Each structure stands twice: as structure tokens, then as C-alpha cells.
């Protein structure tokens, strides 16, 4: 039977930072190849070249962010398919940009590329904002760690007495040390009465080390950077919340799950995008790279670690959420974590809980329901009064 919607003229583009190499392939065997710069004029020339050859579809690899300007230029004019580089590996040969573009065109012509998800413009912008916030938070942690390292190198053990040296009391003590104030004066002025009265002797011993001039300079620089980063994070939070305000129910549902706060909620929603794109929670977990890799050898299925083929940002925030949820007293999520931990260890249990939370969130979003601790009711088909869960399998924490 003849193929429906068969493509006759397609293009494969091998994209680099400064240029791209493109090959147009026709079903009758004709080909045209060209090279274009990755600036605005070059991309517009690329678009005109495709249109002049009546190209129906363009295939590119989803490597880095280089494909994004190509997609933006062609969006609305020519269909663009973004391919996962891992899934379109070529047979090892002498590798050239031209051969790569030809290979992409051949796969595209024969409909052998599984397209990657492309978020709409609004969703892409929201995700860019949440990822920028994540980067700032990581930078904030790095600067705080630098201060910890400087203090430790000077034998100042402030962190061993005060859990958060960047809190109110910790910053008071740190500023006192930087200004050269005597330890006794610093101890008497600590704003927290509990710390001032109960930990005075411990702090006196912890602060016996001496800061050199260079150490004071480095700490002050880090504190300035921390202040700037906090301002940027606050500004990002305002912008993100204004954009996520159009999805109040989704945000509320996500925050109903133990371990998910406002920041993790809008980060997860931004990374998932349109959850209606997935038919089952397993598909979402697979897209997020939270399913185990499976290998077959001699009729044996070997299960390895998680694939990690999806968004690393989504996996990271889900792991943070899982760690928080595993500490919520009385929660079924915590009991699920402890049960897996007893058999497989803490790391595996954390990943398993992260996947479970993602699947639960999917069910709740699809059904627009709030999270409640799973209720167990007696099944009509059960014998001897055995209790069975009435929830979907992915939400069952028993």
C-alpha cells in the first residue's frame, strides 16, 4: 500500500556554534548541500535556500542550545524535527559534517526519527527562568562553601556550633570577626538569647582562630556576591510567579504533595511543560530519565541504573523533593522510602521515591485533584477482611 503523507524533499542540518552544514535530499535521489553561518543573516539565507528547494521538513540534532535559533527562524514556515543525538547515532565511519547532514536527511526522509518534545514559546521562557534561578542557587552555595573553607583553614569552627552561619546570629558573629571586634564583645551582642546564653562557651572555643588580612578580603568579597545573588534570585522569583500565575490549580496540586514547596512546585511544572503530552505516568518517568536501563544478553534481562536521558534539572529538583518528603513524619511517602532503603540503600530509595512522586503528581494533575494521604478501604472481592488499596498502582504506597 502506498505511504500516506510521504515526504519527498527533506533536509538534514549538522549544527555547530559558528556554522551549519545542510543537505537537501529528494526521494528521486537528487541532493544539494550548502554551508551557512549561524548568525541572523546566515540563518535567513538558510531559510530562503530551503524554501527555494520546496523543502518539507528539516531535521536537526538536539545538541546543546545551537538548534534553538534554527528552530526559531524556521518556526511557522518549515516543519522542524529535533532529534535526540543518542537515538540517531551513525555507524562508525570517517565522520564529517557533510556525512552527518546526509545521514540526518536520510533518516528524516524515511521517517526514522523520533522527535524530541519542543515546548511552546511561553513554556520555554518559563523554563529558562527556573533554570537561571537554579544556576544562581548553585552559585550561592559555592560562595557559602568558600567562606566555610576560609574559616576552617583558620581553625575557626563556627559551623560546628551554629548550624547556619548565614543566619541572623551567624552573620552577626561573622561581621564581628571581620571588623576585628573582640570575642567577648561579639558574644555579648549575639541577637539570639538561646545562642548567647547556652552556647557562649562553645563559641568562645570555636572562635579562637585568627583571620589574616587576605582571609578577611576573600570573605567580604564572597559576602558581596551572596548579597547580589540573593537580589537576583528574589527578582527571578517575582517574574516566575507572575508567569506561573496562569496555572494556579496546577501549582496548588503540586504543593499539596509532602516535600514540594512553592519553588520546587513551579520548577517541576516548568520542566514538565504540558503534562497532557504523556498518556501514562510511566511515559513521563521515562522522559525524565527516572527508569532503570535494561540490557539483554543470552536471553537474560539485566537491569542497570536509571537512564538519565531526560531533563537533569527535573531529576535534580525531584531528588531534593524526595529527600524532603522522606523526612515528613507520618507520611506514607516516608514509609515507602524506609521500606526501599532497608532493602536497597538510601540512594536507590531516594530515586525510587522521586519517581513515585512524579507519577503521583501526574495522576493528580490529570484528574485535577489534591494530594491526600492514601486511604485504604476493604475490597468487596477480598476474603477474610483483607484490606486492599483503592488507588491506581502508581499511587499505591503499600
Coordinates of C-alpha atoms in Angstrom, one line a residue:
X1 CA 0.0 0.0 0.0
X2 CA 1.3 3.5 -0.8
X3 CA 2.5 5.6 2.2
X4 CA 0.3 8.4 3.3
X5 CA 1.7 11.9 3.9
X6 CA 5.0 10.7 2.4
X7 CA 7.8 13.3 2.4
X8 CA 9.6 13.9 -0.9
X9 CA 12.1 16.7 -0.1
X10 CA 13.7 17.0 3.3
X11 CA 16.9 18.5 4.8
X12 CA 19.4 17.4 7.4
X13 CA 21.4 20.1 9.2
X14 CA 24.5 19.4 11.2
X15 CA 24.7 22.5 13.5
X16 CA 27.8 24.0 15.2
X17 CA 28.3 27.1 17.2
X18 CA 29.6 29.3 14.2
X19 CA 28.1 27.5 11.2
X20 CA 25.8 24.7 10.0
X21 CA 26.2 22.2 7.1
X22 CA 22.9 21.2 5.4
X23 CA 22.0 18.6 2.9
X24 CA 18.7 18.6 1.0
X25 CA 17.6 15.1 -0.1
X26 CA 14.9 14.2 -2.6
X27 CA 13.1 10.8 -2.9
X28 CA 14.3 10.6 -6.5
X29 CA 18.0 10.7 -5.3
X30 CA 18.8 14.4 -6.0
X31 CA 20.8 16.2 -3.3
X32 CA 22.1 19.7 -2.6
X33 CA 24.5 20.7 0.1
X34 CA 25.5 24.0 1.5
X35 CA 27.1 25.7 4.4
X36 CA 25.6 28.7 6.3
X37 CA 26.9 30.9 9.2
X38 CA 25.0 30.8 12.5
X39 CA 24.3 34.5 12.6
X40 CA 20.9 36.1 11.7
X41 CA 21.8 36.8 8.1
X42 CA 23.2 33.3 7.6
X43 CA 20.1 31.7 9.1
X44 CA 17.8 33.8 6.9
X45 CA 19.8 32.7 3.9
X46 CA 19.4 29.1 5.1
X47 CA 15.6 29.6 5.3
X48 CA 15.5 31.1 1.8
X49 CA 17.5 28.2 0.4
X50 CA 15.1 25.7 1.9
X51 CA 12.1 27.5 0.6
X52 CA 13.6 27.8 -2.9
X53 CA 14.0 24.0 -3.0
X54 CA 10.5 23.4 -1.6
X55 CA 11.8 21.6 1.4
X56 CA 9.1 20.0 3.5
X57 CA 10.9 19.2 6.7
X58 CA 14.3 19.9 8.4
X59 CA 15.9 17.5 10.8
X60 CA 18.5 18.7 13.4
X61 CA 20.2 17.2 16.5
X62 CA 19.3 18.5 20.0
X63 CA 22.9 19.1 20.9
X64 CA 23.4 22.0 23.3
X65 CA 21.4 25.1 22.5
X66 CA 22.7 25.6 19.0
X67 CA 19.5 24.2 17.4
X68 CA 17.2 26.8 19.1
X69 CA 17.9 29.8 16.8
X70 CA 17.4 27.5 13.8
X71 CA 14.1 26.4 15.1
X72 CA 13.0 29.9 15.9
X73 CA 13.9 31.1 12.4
X74 CA 12.1 28.3 10.6
X75 CA 9.1 28.0 13.0
X76 CA 5.9 28.7 11.2
X77 CA 7.5 28.3 7.7
X78 CA 9.0 24.9 7.6
X79 CA 8.4 21.9 9.8
X80 CA 11.4 21.2 12.1
X81 CA 12.1 17.9 13.8
X82 CA 14.6 17.9 16.7
X83 CA 16.3 14.5 17.1
X84 CA 17.9 13.1 20.3
X85 CA 21.5 12.7 19.3
X86 CA 21.7 9.4 21.4
X87 CA 19.0 7.8 19.3
X88 CA 20.4 8.6 15.8
X89 CA 23.9 7.5 16.1
X90 CA 25.5 6.7 12.8
X91 CA 27.5 3.5 12.0
X92 CA 31.1 4.4 12.8
X93 CA 32.9 5.7 9.7
X94 CA 35.0 8.6 8.8
X95 CA 33.0 11.4 10.4
X96 CA 32.4 14.7 8.5
X97 CA 29.9 17.4 8.9
X98 CA 28.6 16.7 5.4
X99 CA 28.1 12.9 6.1
X100 CA 26.3 13.8 9.3
X101 CA 23.9 16.1 7.5
X102 CA 23.3 13.4 4.8
X103 CA 22.6 10.9 7.5
X104 CA 20.1 13.2 9.2
X105 CA 18.4 13.8 5.8
X106 CA 18.1 10.1 5.1
X107 CA 16.6 9.3 8.4
X108 CA 14.1 12.2 8.0
X109 CA 13.1 11.2 4.5
X110 CA 12.3 7.6 5.7
X111 CA 10.5 8.8 8.9
X112 CA 13.0 7.1 11.2
X113 CA 13.5 10.0 13.7
X114 CA 11.6 10.0 17.0
X115 CA 11.0 13.8 17.6
X116 CA 12.1 15.4 20.8
X117 CA 9.5 17.5 22.7
X118 CA 9.6 21.1 21.7
X119 CA 8.0 23.4 24.3
X120 CA 5.8 26.3 23.2
X121 CA 7.4 29.8 23.4
X122 CA 5.8 30.7 26.8
X123 CA 6.8 27.4 28.4
X124 CA 10.4 27.7 27.1
X125 CA 10.7 31.2 28.6
X126 CA 9.4 29.9 32.0
X127 CA 11.8 27.0 31.9
X128 CA 14.7 29.4 31.1
X129 CA 13.8 31.5 34.1
X130 CA 13.6 28.5 36.5
X131 CA 16.9 27.1 35.2
X132 CA 18.5 30.5 35.6
X133 CA 17.3 30.5 39.2
X134 CA 18.8 27.1 39.8
X135 CA 22.1 28.3 38.5
X136 CA 22.1 31.3 40.8
X137 CA 21.3 29.0 43.8
X138 CA 24.2 26.8 42.9
X139 CA 26.5 29.8 42.7
X140 CA 25.1 30.9 46.1
X141 CA 26.1 27.5 47.6
X142 CA 29.6 27.8 46.1
X143 CA 30.2 31.2 47.7
X144 CA 29.0 30.0 51.0
X145 CA 31.2 26.9 50.8
X146 CA 34.2 29.3 50.1
X147 CA 33.5 31.1 53.3
X148 CA 33.3 27.8 55.2
X149 CA 36.6 26.7 53.7
X150 CA 38.3 30.0 54.7
X151 CA 37.1 29.8 58.3
X152 CA 38.1 26.1 58.5
X153 CA 41.6 26.9 57.2
X154 CA 41.9 29.5 60.0
X155 CA 40.7 27.0 62.7
X156 CA 37.5 28.9 63.3
X157 CA 34.9 26.2 63.9
X158 CA 31.8 28.4 63.8
X159 CA 29.9 25.9 61.7
X160 CA 30.3 23.2 64.3
X161 CA 28.4 25.3 66.9
X162 CA 25.9 27.2 64.7
X163 CA 24.1 25.1 62.1
X164 CA 23.6 28.0 59.7
X165 CA 26.4 30.6 59.9
X166 CA 24.5 32.7 57.4
X167 CA 21.5 33.2 59.7
X168 CA 20.9 36.2 62.0
X169 CA 23.3 35.1 64.8
X170 CA 25.9 33.6 62.5
X171 CA 26.1 36.7 60.4
X172 CA 26.4 38.9 63.5
X173 CA 29.4 36.8 64.7
X174 CA 31.0 36.7 61.2
X175 CA 30.7 40.5 60.8
X176 CA 32.2 41.0 64.2
X177 CA 35.2 38.8 63.3
X178 CA 35.7 40.7 60.0
X179 CA 35.7 44.1 61.8
X180 CA 38.2 42.9 64.4
X181 CA 35.8 43.1 67.4
X182 CA 37.0 41.1 70.4
X183 CA 35.4 37.7 71.0
X184 CA 33.9 38.7 74.4
X185 CA 32.2 41.8 72.9
X186 CA 30.8 39.7 70.0
X187 CA 29.5 37.0 72.3
X188 CA 27.6 39.6 74.5
X189 CA 25.9 41.1 71.4
X190 CA 24.6 37.9 69.8
X191 CA 20.9 38.7 69.0
X192 CA 19.6 35.2 69.7
X193 CA 19.3 34.8 73.5
X194 CA 19.3 31.0 73.3
X195 CA 22.6 31.0 71.4
X196 CA 24.1 33.8 73.6
X197 CA 23.3 32.0 76.9
X198 CA 23.7 28.3 76.1
X199 CA 26.5 28.3 73.5
X200 CA 28.8 31.0 74.8
X201 CA 31.5 28.7 76.0
X202 CA 31.4 26.5 72.8
X203 CA 31.6 29.7 70.6
X204 CA 34.5 31.0 72.7
X205 CA 36.5 27.9 71.9
X206 CA 35.3 27.8 68.3
X207 CA 36.4 31.4 67.6
X208 CA 40.0 31.1 68.9
X209 CA 41.4 31.0 65.4
X210 CA 42.7 34.2 63.7
X211 CA 41.7 35.6 60.3
X212 CA 44.5 37.0 58.2
X213 CA 44.0 40.2 56.1
X214 CA 43.7 38.1 52.9
X215 CA 41.1 35.9 54.6
X216 CA 39.0 38.9 55.5
X217 CA 39.2 40.2 52.0
X218 CA 38.1 36.9 50.5
X219 CA 35.2 36.5 52.9
X220 CA 34.0 40.1 52.3
X221 CA 34.1 39.5 48.5
X222 CA 32.0 36.3 48.9
X223 CA 29.5 38.1 51.1
X224 CA 29.1 40.8 48.5
X225 CA 28.5 38.2 45.8
X226 CA 26.0 36.4 48.1
X227 CA 24.1 39.7 48.5
X228 CA 24.0 40.2 44.8
X229 CA 22.9 36.7 44.1
X230 CA 20.0 36.9 46.6
X231 CA 18.8 40.0 44.9
X232 CA 18.8 38.3 41.5
X233 CA 17.0 35.3 42.9
X234 CA 14.3 37.4 44.5
X235 CA 13.8 39.3 41.2
X236 CA 13.6 35.9 39.4
X237 CA 11.1 34.6 41.9
X238 CA 8.8 37.6 41.2
X239 CA 9.0 37.1 37.5
X240 CA 8.4 33.3 37.7
X241 CA 5.4 33.7 40.0
X242 CA 3.8 36.2 37.7
X243 CA 4.2 33.8 34.8
X244 CA 3.0 30.7 36.7
X245 CA 0.0 32.6 38.0
X246 CA -1.9 31.4 34.9
X247 CA -1.8 27.9 36.3
X248 CA -3.0 28.4 40.0
X249 CA -4.7 25.0 40.3
X250 CA -1.6 23.0 39.0
X251 CA 0.6 24.9 41.4
X252 CA -1.8 24.2 44.3
X253 CA -1.9 20.5 43.4
X254 CA 1.9 20.2 43.3
X255 CA 2.3 21.9 46.6
X256 CA -0.2 19.5 48.2
X257 CA 2.3 16.7 48.0
X258 CA 4.7 16.4 51.0
X259 CA 8.1 17.8 50.3
X260 CA 7.0 20.1 47.5
X261 CA 7.2 23.9 48.3
X262 CA 6.5 26.9 46.0
X263 CA 9.9 26.9 44.4
X264 CA 10.1 23.2 43.7
X265 CA 6.5 23.2 42.5
X266 CA 7.0 25.8 39.8
X267 CA 10.3 24.3 38.9
X268 CA 8.8 20.9 38.3
X269 CA 5.8 22.3 36.4
X270 CA 8.2 24.4 34.2
X271 CA 10.4 21.3 33.4
X272 CA 7.4 19.0 32.6
X273 CA 5.6 21.5 30.4
X274 CA 2.3 20.2 29.1
X275 CA 1.6 17.0 31.1
X276 CA -1.1 16.2 28.6
X277 CA 1.6 15.2 26.2
X278 CA 2.0 11.9 28.2
X279 CA -0.6 9.2 28.1
X280 CA 0.7 7.4 31.2
X281 CA 2.8 8.3 34.2
X282 CA 5.4 5.7 33.1
X283 CA 5.9 7.7 29.9
X284 CA 6.6 10.8 32.0
X285 CA 9.0 8.9 34.3
X286 CA 10.8 7.6 31.2
X287 CA 11.0 11.0 29.6
X288 CA 12.5 12.3 32.9
X289 CA 15.2 9.5 32.9
X290 CA 14.0 8.0 36.1
X291 CA 13.5 4.5 34.9
X292 CA 16.2 1.8 35.0
X293 CA 18.2 0.9 31.9
X294 CA 17.6 -2.7 30.7
X295 CA 20.1 -4.8 28.7
X296 CA 19.6 -8.2 27.2
X297 CA 22.3 -10.8 27.0
X298 CA 21.9 -14.5 26.4
X299 CA 18.1 -14.3 27.0
X300 CA 18.7 -12.6 30.3
X301 CA 17.4 -9.1 31.1
X302 CA 19.9 -7.1 33.1
X303 CA 18.7 -4.0 34.9
X304 CA 21.1 -1.2 35.4
X305 CA 20.9 2.3 36.8
X306 CA 18.5 4.9 35.7
X307 CA 18.8 6.1 32.1
X308 CA 19.4 9.8 32.9
X309 CA 18.2 10.6 29.3
X310 CA 15.8 13.3 30.3
X311 CA 16.0 16.7 31.9
X312 CA 18.8 16.8 34.5
X313 CA 17.1 19.8 36.1
X314 CA 13.9 17.9 36.6
X315 CA 15.7 14.9 38.1
X316 CA 17.7 17.2 40.4
X317 CA 14.7 19.0 41.8
X318 CA 12.7 15.7 42.2
X319 CA 15.6 14.3 44.2
X320 CA 15.6 17.3 46.5
X321 CA 11.8 16.9 46.9
X322 CA 12.2 13.2 47.7
X323 CA 14.8 13.9 50.4
X324 CA 12.4 16.4 52.0
X325 CA 9.4 14.0 51.7
X326 CA 11.4 11.2 53.3
X327 CA 11.6 13.2 56.5
X328 CA 7.9 14.1 56.8
X329 CA 6.6 12.4 59.9
X330 CA 3.6 10.1 59.5
X331 CA 3.7 10.3 55.7
X332 CA 3.2 7.2 53.5
X333 CA 5.9 8.6 51.3
X334 CA 8.3 8.3 54.2
X335 CA 7.2 4.8 54.9
X336 CA 7.7 3.9 51.2
X337 CA 11.3 5.4 51.4
X338 CA 12.2 3.5 54.5
X339 CA 10.9 0.2 53.0
X340 CA 13.1 0.6 49.9
X341 CA 16.0 1.9 52.0
X342 CA 16.0 -1.3 54.1
X343 CA 16.4 -3.4 51.0
X344 CA 18.4 -1.3 48.6
X345 CA 20.0 1.5 50.5
X346 CA 19.4 5.3 50.8
X347 CA 20.4 6.3 47.2
X348 CA 18.2 3.8 45.5
X349 CA 15.3 4.6 47.9
X350 CA 15.6 8.4 47.1
X351 CA 15.5 7.8 43.3
X352 CA 12.5 5.4 43.7
X353 CA 10.7 8.0 45.8
X354 CA 11.5 10.7 43.3
X355 CA 9.9 8.6 40.5
X356 CA 6.9 7.8 42.7
X357 CA 6.3 11.4 43.5
X358 CA 6.5 12.3 39.8
X359 CA 3.9 9.6 38.9
X360 CA 1.6 10.7 41.8
X361 CA 1.9 14.3 40.6
X362 CA 0.9 13.2 37.0
X363 CA -2.2 11.4 38.3
X364 CA -3.2 14.4 40.4
X365 CA -2.7 16.9 37.6
X366 CA -4.6 14.8 35.0
X367 CA -7.5 14.4 37.4
X368 CA -7.1 17.9 38.9
X369 CA -7.2 16.5 42.5
X370 CA -5.3 17.5 45.6
X371 CA -3.0 15.1 47.3
X372 CA -4.3 13.3 50.4
X373 CA -2.7 10.5 52.4
X374 CA -3.8 7.3 50.6
X375 CA -6.9 5.8 52.3
X376 CA -7.3 2.0 52.5
X377 CA -10.7 0.5 52.2
X378 CA -11.9 -3.0 52.2
X379 CA -12.3 -4.6 48.8
X380 CA -15.6 -6.3 48.0
X381 CA -13.6 -9.2 46.4
X382 CA -11.3 -9.6 49.4
X383 CA -11.6 -12.6 51.7
X384 CA -11.3 -12.8 55.4
X385 CA -11.4 -9.0 55.7
X386 CA -8.1 -8.4 53.9
X387 CA -7.6 -4.7 53.2
X388 CA -6.7 -3.6 49.7
X389 CA -5.7 -0.2 48.3
X390 CA -8.3 1.5 46.1
X391 CA -5.7 3.7 44.4
X392 CA -4.1 3.3 41.0
X393 CA -0.9 1.2 41.1
X394 CA 1.4 4.1 40.6
X395 CA -0.1 5.9 43.6
X396 CA -0.2 2.8 45.8
X397 CA 2.4 3.2 48.5
X398 CA 1.8 -0.1 50.2

